[in-house]
Short mmCIF file of C-alpha atoms in Angstrom, two decimals:
data_model
loop_
_atom_site.label_atom_id
_atom_site.label_comp_id
_atom_site.label_asym_id
_atom_site.label_seq_id
_atom_site.Cartn_x
_atom_site.Cartn_y
_atom_site.Cartn_z
CA MET A 1 -106.57 -74.55 112.25
CA ASN A 2 -106.09 -76.32 115.70
CA THR A 3 -106.74 -74.68 118.98
CA ASP A 4 -103.27 -73.86 119.65
CA GLU A 5 -102.76 -71.98 116.22
CA GLU A 6 -106.26 -70.21 116.93
CA THR A 7 -104.97 -68.89 120.38
CA LEU A 8 -101.96 -67.78 118.94
CA LYS A 9 -103.46 -65.92 116.24
CA ARG A 10 -105.63 -64.21 118.63
CA ARG A 11 -102.82 -63.00 120.70
CA ARG A 12 -101.01 -61.66 117.65
CA ASP A 13 -104.15 -59.75 116.55
CA LYS A 14 -104.72 -58.54 119.98
CA PHE A 15 -101.12 -57.42 120.29
CA SER A 16 -101.13 -55.76 116.89
CA LYS A 17 -104.34 -53.63 117.75
CA GLU A 18 -102.90 -52.75 121.08
CA ALA A 19 -99.77 -51.70 119.50
CA THR A 20 -101.49 -49.61 116.87
CA LEU A 21 -103.61 -48.03 119.37
CA GLN A 22 -100.51 -46.89 121.43
CA ILE A 23 -98.85 -45.36 118.48
CA ARG A 24 -101.79 -43.44 117.69
CA ASN A 25 -102.16 -42.19 121.03
CA ASP A 26 -98.58 -41.40 121.38
CA LEU A 27 -98.34 -37.56 120.04
CA LEU A 28 -94.74 -37.99 119.19
CA ARG A 29 -94.52 -41.39 117.16
CA ASP A 30 -97.99 -40.89 115.63
CA ALA A 31 -97.22 -40.56 111.88
CA ALA A 32 -99.55 -37.55 111.25
CA LEU A 33 -98.18 -34.48 109.97
CA LEU A 34 -99.74 -31.11 109.13
CA SER A 35 -98.22 -31.01 105.79
CA ARG A 36 -99.88 -34.53 104.81
CA SER A 37 -103.28 -34.00 106.87
CA SER A 38 -105.51 -31.26 107.05
CA SER A 39 -107.54 -32.81 109.91
CA ASP A 40 -106.33 -34.78 112.81
CA ALA A 41 -107.22 -34.89 116.56
CA ASN A 42 -103.76 -35.49 117.66
CA LEU A 43 -102.33 -32.52 115.56
CA GLU A 44 -105.00 -30.39 116.94
CA THR A 45 -103.91 -31.25 120.71
CA ILE A 46 -100.36 -30.22 119.84
CA ILE A 47 -101.35 -27.06 118.11
CA ASN A 48 -103.64 -25.70 121.05
CA ASP A 49 -102.14 -27.76 123.93
CA TYR A 50 -99.23 -26.34 125.53
CA ALA A 51 -98.57 -29.29 127.85
CA ALA A 52 -98.65 -31.59 125.06
CA ARG A 53 -96.32 -29.87 123.30
CA GLU A 54 -94.06 -29.56 126.34
CA LYS A 55 -93.97 -33.30 126.78
CA ILE A 56 -93.20 -34.04 123.08
CA VAL A 57 -90.33 -31.19 123.53
CA ARG A 58 -88.90 -32.86 126.58
CA GLU A 59 -88.76 -36.38 124.96
CA LEU A 60 -87.10 -34.87 121.88
CA GLU A 61 -84.50 -33.34 124.24
CA GLN A 62 -83.86 -36.75 125.73
CA LEU A 63 -83.37 -38.12 122.02
CA PHE A 64 -81.23 -35.30 120.99
CA GLN A 65 -78.85 -36.28 123.90
CA SER A 66 -78.93 -39.64 123.52
CA ARG A 67 -79.08 -39.87 119.59
CA ASP A 68 -80.22 -43.60 119.49
CA ASN A 69 -83.40 -42.73 117.27
CA ASP A 70 -82.48 -40.19 114.74
CA ALA A 71 -85.72 -41.03 112.71
CA LEU A 72 -87.86 -40.27 115.31
CA LEU A 73 -85.92 -37.21 116.46
CA GLU A 74 -86.28 -35.92 113.02
CA HIS A 75 -90.00 -36.45 112.71
CA GLY A 76 -90.73 -35.01 116.03
CA LEU A 77 -88.79 -32.05 114.96
CA ARG A 78 -90.57 -31.64 111.84
CA LYS A 79 -93.83 -32.39 113.49
CA LEU A 80 -93.58 -29.38 115.84
CA ARG A 81 -91.88 -27.06 113.58
CA GLU A 82 -94.91 -27.41 110.95
CA VAL A 83 -97.32 -26.70 114.16
CA ILE A 84 -95.35 -23.45 114.84
CA VAL A 85 -95.30 -22.28 111.10
CA ARG A 86 -99.02 -22.99 111.12
CA ARG A 87 -99.91 -20.85 114.10
CA SER A 88 -99.72 -17.16 113.22
CA SER A 89 -97.05 -15.17 114.90
CA SER A 90 -99.44 -12.81 116.44
CA ASP A 91 -100.56 -16.28 118.31
CA TYR A 92 -97.11 -16.63 119.98
CA LYS A 93 -95.11 -13.41 119.98
CA ASN A 94 -96.74 -12.46 123.47
CA ASP A 95 -96.85 -16.01 124.73
CA SER A 96 -93.32 -16.33 126.60
CA LYS A 97 -93.92 -20.02 127.21
CA PHE A 98 -94.50 -20.91 123.39
CA VAL A 99 -91.51 -18.63 122.50
CA ALA A 100 -89.46 -20.77 124.83
CA GLN A 101 -90.54 -23.73 123.19
CA ILE A 102 -90.13 -22.25 119.51
CA HIS A 103 -86.34 -21.53 120.55
CA LYS A 104 -85.65 -25.19 121.77
CA ILE A 105 -87.44 -26.64 118.80
CA TYR A 106 -85.47 -24.54 116.41
CA SER A 107 -82.25 -24.87 118.19
CA MET A 108 -82.22 -28.43 118.23
CA SER A 109 -83.29 -28.43 114.68
CA TYR A 110 -80.33 -26.54 113.71
CA GLU A 111 -77.92 -28.70 115.45
CA PHE A 112 -79.49 -31.75 113.96
CA TYR A 113 -79.25 -30.51 110.30
CA LEU A 114 -75.74 -28.72 110.47
CA GLY A 115 -73.45 -30.40 108.22
CA LYS A 116 -76.17 -33.00 106.92
CA ASN A 117 -78.98 -30.93 105.11
CA ASN A 118 -78.09 -27.27 103.95
CA THR A 119 -81.72 -26.84 102.37
CA LYS A 120 -83.60 -27.40 105.62
CA LEU A 121 -80.63 -25.52 107.38
CA TYR A 122 -81.47 -22.59 105.28
CA SER A 123 -85.00 -22.67 105.97
CA ILE A 124 -84.51 -23.07 109.90
CA LEU A 125 -82.10 -19.87 109.90
CA GLN A 126 -84.67 -18.03 107.66
CA PHE A 127 -87.66 -18.74 110.02
CA LEU A 128 -85.49 -17.45 112.89
CA TYR A 129 -84.10 -14.25 111.18
CA GLU A 130 -87.66 -13.46 110.06
CA GLN A 131 -89.50 -14.39 113.35
CA PHE A 132 -86.90 -13.47 116.01
CA PRO A 133 -84.31 -11.27 114.51
CA GLY A 134 -81.26 -11.11 116.87
CA LEU A 135 -82.05 -14.41 118.28
CA LYS A 136 -79.23 -15.81 120.26
CA ASN A 137 -78.43 -19.75 121.40
CA GLU A 138 -77.54 -20.51 125.11
CA ASP A 139 -73.86 -19.25 124.82
CA GLY A 140 -74.87 -15.76 123.48
CA TYR A 141 -74.06 -16.31 119.88
CA SER A 142 -76.59 -14.89 117.18
CA TYR A 143 -78.31 -17.03 114.63
CA ASP A 144 -78.29 -13.95 112.26
CA ASP A 145 -74.56 -14.41 112.26
CA VAL A 146 -74.80 -17.96 110.98
CA LEU A 147 -77.35 -16.94 108.25
CA ILE A 148 -74.92 -14.35 106.74
CA ILE A 149 -72.30 -16.85 106.49
CA PHE A 150 -74.58 -19.41 105.20
CA CYS A 151 -75.65 -16.93 102.47
CA SER A 152 -72.10 -16.03 101.15
CA HIS A 153 -70.28 -19.53 102.06
CA ILE A 154 -72.96 -21.97 101.40
CA SER A 155 -75.48 -20.44 98.86
CA LYS A 156 -72.68 -18.24 97.30
CA ASP A 157 -75.16 -15.16 97.22
CA ILE A 158 -73.53 -12.39 98.27
CA TYR A 159 -76.22 -9.81 97.52
CA GLU A 160 -78.45 -11.86 100.07
CA CYS A 161 -75.42 -12.01 102.53
CA LEU A 162 -75.16 -7.95 102.41
CA GLN A 163 -78.91 -7.72 102.86
CA VAL A 164 -79.17 -9.67 106.04
CA ALA A 165 -76.16 -7.99 107.63
CA ARG A 166 -77.59 -4.57 106.48
CA SER A 167 -80.57 -5.37 108.95
CA SER A 168 -78.96 -7.64 111.54
CA ILE A 169 -78.52 -5.92 114.96
CA SER A 170 -75.29 -8.34 115.41
CA LYS A 171 -72.35 -6.44 116.42
CA SER A 172 -70.19 -9.11 114.39
CA SER A 173 -72.15 -8.34 110.86
CA MET A 174 -69.70 -6.37 109.29
CA LEU A 175 -66.74 -8.36 110.35
CA LEU A 176 -68.56 -11.40 108.80
CA VAL A 177 -69.30 -9.22 105.55
CA GLN A 178 -65.36 -9.06 105.42
CA LEU A 179 -64.95 -12.67 105.76
CA SER A 180 -67.76 -13.51 103.25
CA LEU A 181 -66.20 -11.16 100.78
CA ILE A 182 -62.63 -12.60 101.13
CA TYR A 183 -64.31 -16.13 100.59
CA THR A 184 -66.37 -15.15 97.62
CA ASP A 185 -64.51 -12.18 95.89
CA ARG A 186 -60.95 -12.76 97.34
CA ILE A 187 -60.88 -9.15 98.30
CA ASP A 188 -57.78 -10.11 100.62
CA SER A 189 -55.66 -13.27 101.21
CA SER A 190 -56.89 -16.59 102.73
CA ALA A 191 -54.70 -15.61 105.63
CA SER A 192 -56.90 -12.66 106.49
CA TRP A 193 -59.89 -15.04 106.44
CA PHE A 194 -58.23 -17.11 109.12
CA GLU A 195 -57.18 -13.73 111.13
CA ILE A 196 -60.78 -12.75 111.13
CA LEU A 197 -62.11 -16.45 112.17
CA ALA A 198 -59.60 -16.38 115.17
CA ARG A 199 -61.71 -13.66 116.62
CA PHE A 200 -64.42 -15.97 117.27
CA ARG A 201 -64.24 -18.48 119.86
CA GLN A 202 -64.08 -22.22 118.83
CA ASP A 203 -67.37 -23.11 120.52
CA SER A 204 -69.15 -20.10 118.69
CA LEU A 205 -71.92 -20.87 116.39
CA ILE A 206 -69.79 -19.34 113.48
CA TYR A 207 -66.81 -21.56 114.26
CA GLN A 208 -68.76 -24.73 114.23
CA PHE A 209 -70.58 -23.92 111.30
CA LEU A 210 -67.82 -23.51 109.07
CA GLU A 211 -65.98 -26.42 110.66
CA ARG A 212 -68.82 -28.71 110.22
CA THR A 213 -69.97 -27.56 106.77
CA LYS A 214 -66.19 -28.04 105.91
CA ILE A 215 -65.53 -24.60 104.86
CA ILE A 216 -62.52 -24.42 107.07
CA ALA A 217 -60.83 -27.46 105.47
CA GLU A 218 -61.77 -25.79 101.98
CA MET A 219 -60.04 -22.56 103.06
CA GLU A 220 -56.71 -24.41 104.44
CA LEU A 221 -56.37 -25.80 101.16
CA ARG A 222 -56.84 -22.52 99.52
CA CYS A 223 -53.84 -21.38 101.95
CA LEU A 224 -51.82 -24.02 100.97
CA ASN A 225 -52.41 -22.91 97.10
CA ASP A 226 -51.35 -19.47 98.20
CA CYS A 227 -48.33 -20.36 99.81
CA ASN A 228 -47.31 -22.50 96.68
CA LEU A 229 -47.43 -19.45 94.77
CA VAL A 230 -45.59 -17.02 97.46
CA TYR A 231 -42.78 -19.25 98.91
CA ARG A 232 -39.97 -21.24 97.46
CA GLN A 233 -40.28 -23.30 100.88
CA ILE A 234 -42.12 -22.86 104.09
CA SER A 235 -42.46 -25.01 107.13
CA LEU A 236 -46.05 -26.24 108.47
CA LYS A 237 -45.60 -24.51 111.43
CA ALA A 238 -44.97 -21.14 109.66
CA VAL A 239 -48.07 -21.67 107.76
CA GLU A 240 -50.00 -22.68 111.12
CA ARG A 241 -48.69 -19.29 112.75
CA VAL A 242 -48.79 -16.96 109.87
CA TRP A 243 -51.59 -18.25 107.69
CA TYR A 244 -53.77 -20.28 110.12
CA HIS A 245 -53.31 -17.88 113.02
CA ASN A 246 -52.59 -20.71 115.30
CA LEU A 247 -56.14 -22.20 114.73
CA PRO A 248 -56.31 -26.08 114.99
CA ILE A 249 -55.70 -27.56 111.58
CA VAL A 250 -58.66 -29.36 110.36
CA GLU A 251 -56.72 -31.95 108.02
CA SER A 252 -54.11 -34.31 109.42
CA ASP A 253 -50.50 -33.98 108.27
CA ASP A 254 -51.02 -36.94 105.91
CA GLU A 255 -54.23 -35.30 104.22
CA LEU A 256 -51.83 -32.10 103.95
CA ARG A 257 -49.01 -33.77 102.32
CA LYS A 258 -51.61 -35.06 99.75
CA LYS A 259 -53.23 -31.75 99.10
CA TRP A 260 -49.61 -29.87 98.78
CA LYS A 261 -48.67 -29.57 95.22
CA GLY A 262 -45.10 -29.66 95.50
CA SER A 263 -42.73 -31.96 97.59
CA VAL A 264 -42.55 -32.42 101.55
CA ILE A 265 -39.39 -33.21 103.36
CA ILE A 266 -38.65 -33.30 106.93
CA ASN A 267 -35.72 -31.22 108.28
CA SER A 268 -33.11 -31.89 110.86
CA LYS A 269 -35.40 -30.25 113.66
CA GLU A 270 -38.02 -33.05 112.31
CA GLU A 271 -40.20 -30.13 110.96
CA MET A 272 -42.35 -30.65 108.07
CA ILE A 273 -40.98 -28.42 104.99
CA LEU A 274 -43.30 -27.74 102.10
CA MET A 275 -41.33 -27.04 98.95
CA ARG A 276 -42.82 -25.53 95.76
CA LYS A 277 -43.77 -27.57 92.73
CA LYS A 278 -40.92 -27.01 90.26
#
């Protein structure tokens, strides 16, 4: 090996060692997780040092806003959730700063997994329900409400839905039970489901959850099927007003045409008319 090659190799080795050391000293990028390691100096620092956790939280908040490295964001959120679960609730229930960190971490985790991973989303909601009953997001909406709807609309478990609702301190719990029973047991028309949904602001946790998990689109289709049974013909505007209660339609007009079982015509007023399948 000539001198130039030896010099280049030394530089590469030095860079590799420095990069490895830098990653090991970076609490966020360090690959260690409590679920994989019983003892690790970096993890012990995160468990016991508020400032170290807060530094990671701030980095995660920046990643959450930019969304330019979702893999690192997910890794960091998981790392901190495992630290929280490892700590006894008696350790943090009286520590307001730690509780504030927990709320930030789980709020970001909820938003990250919403519409992506229902299994992890359920574990996040379950933790908040058990450890912080009645917890609300920054806009004042309760995560307990979301768990009620998750149990009925995603898990299809009306028994657990009712259990959560009974113990919930949310003022919306009984309304959400009605929404759930319409969805699971069809105790009322699909139009009534949208009537209840219309009582929630479109930026609420409930509305956003149902939209991003495609439940609203599913209920729109159920409405169309009900309309096909009830009407010989009906305008799309009437469906929007009477059945969807003027809520924004998730599906485009073209998608609605495809899903409507009958024919579609455009009348002289350029309104879309849905005709019953013969």
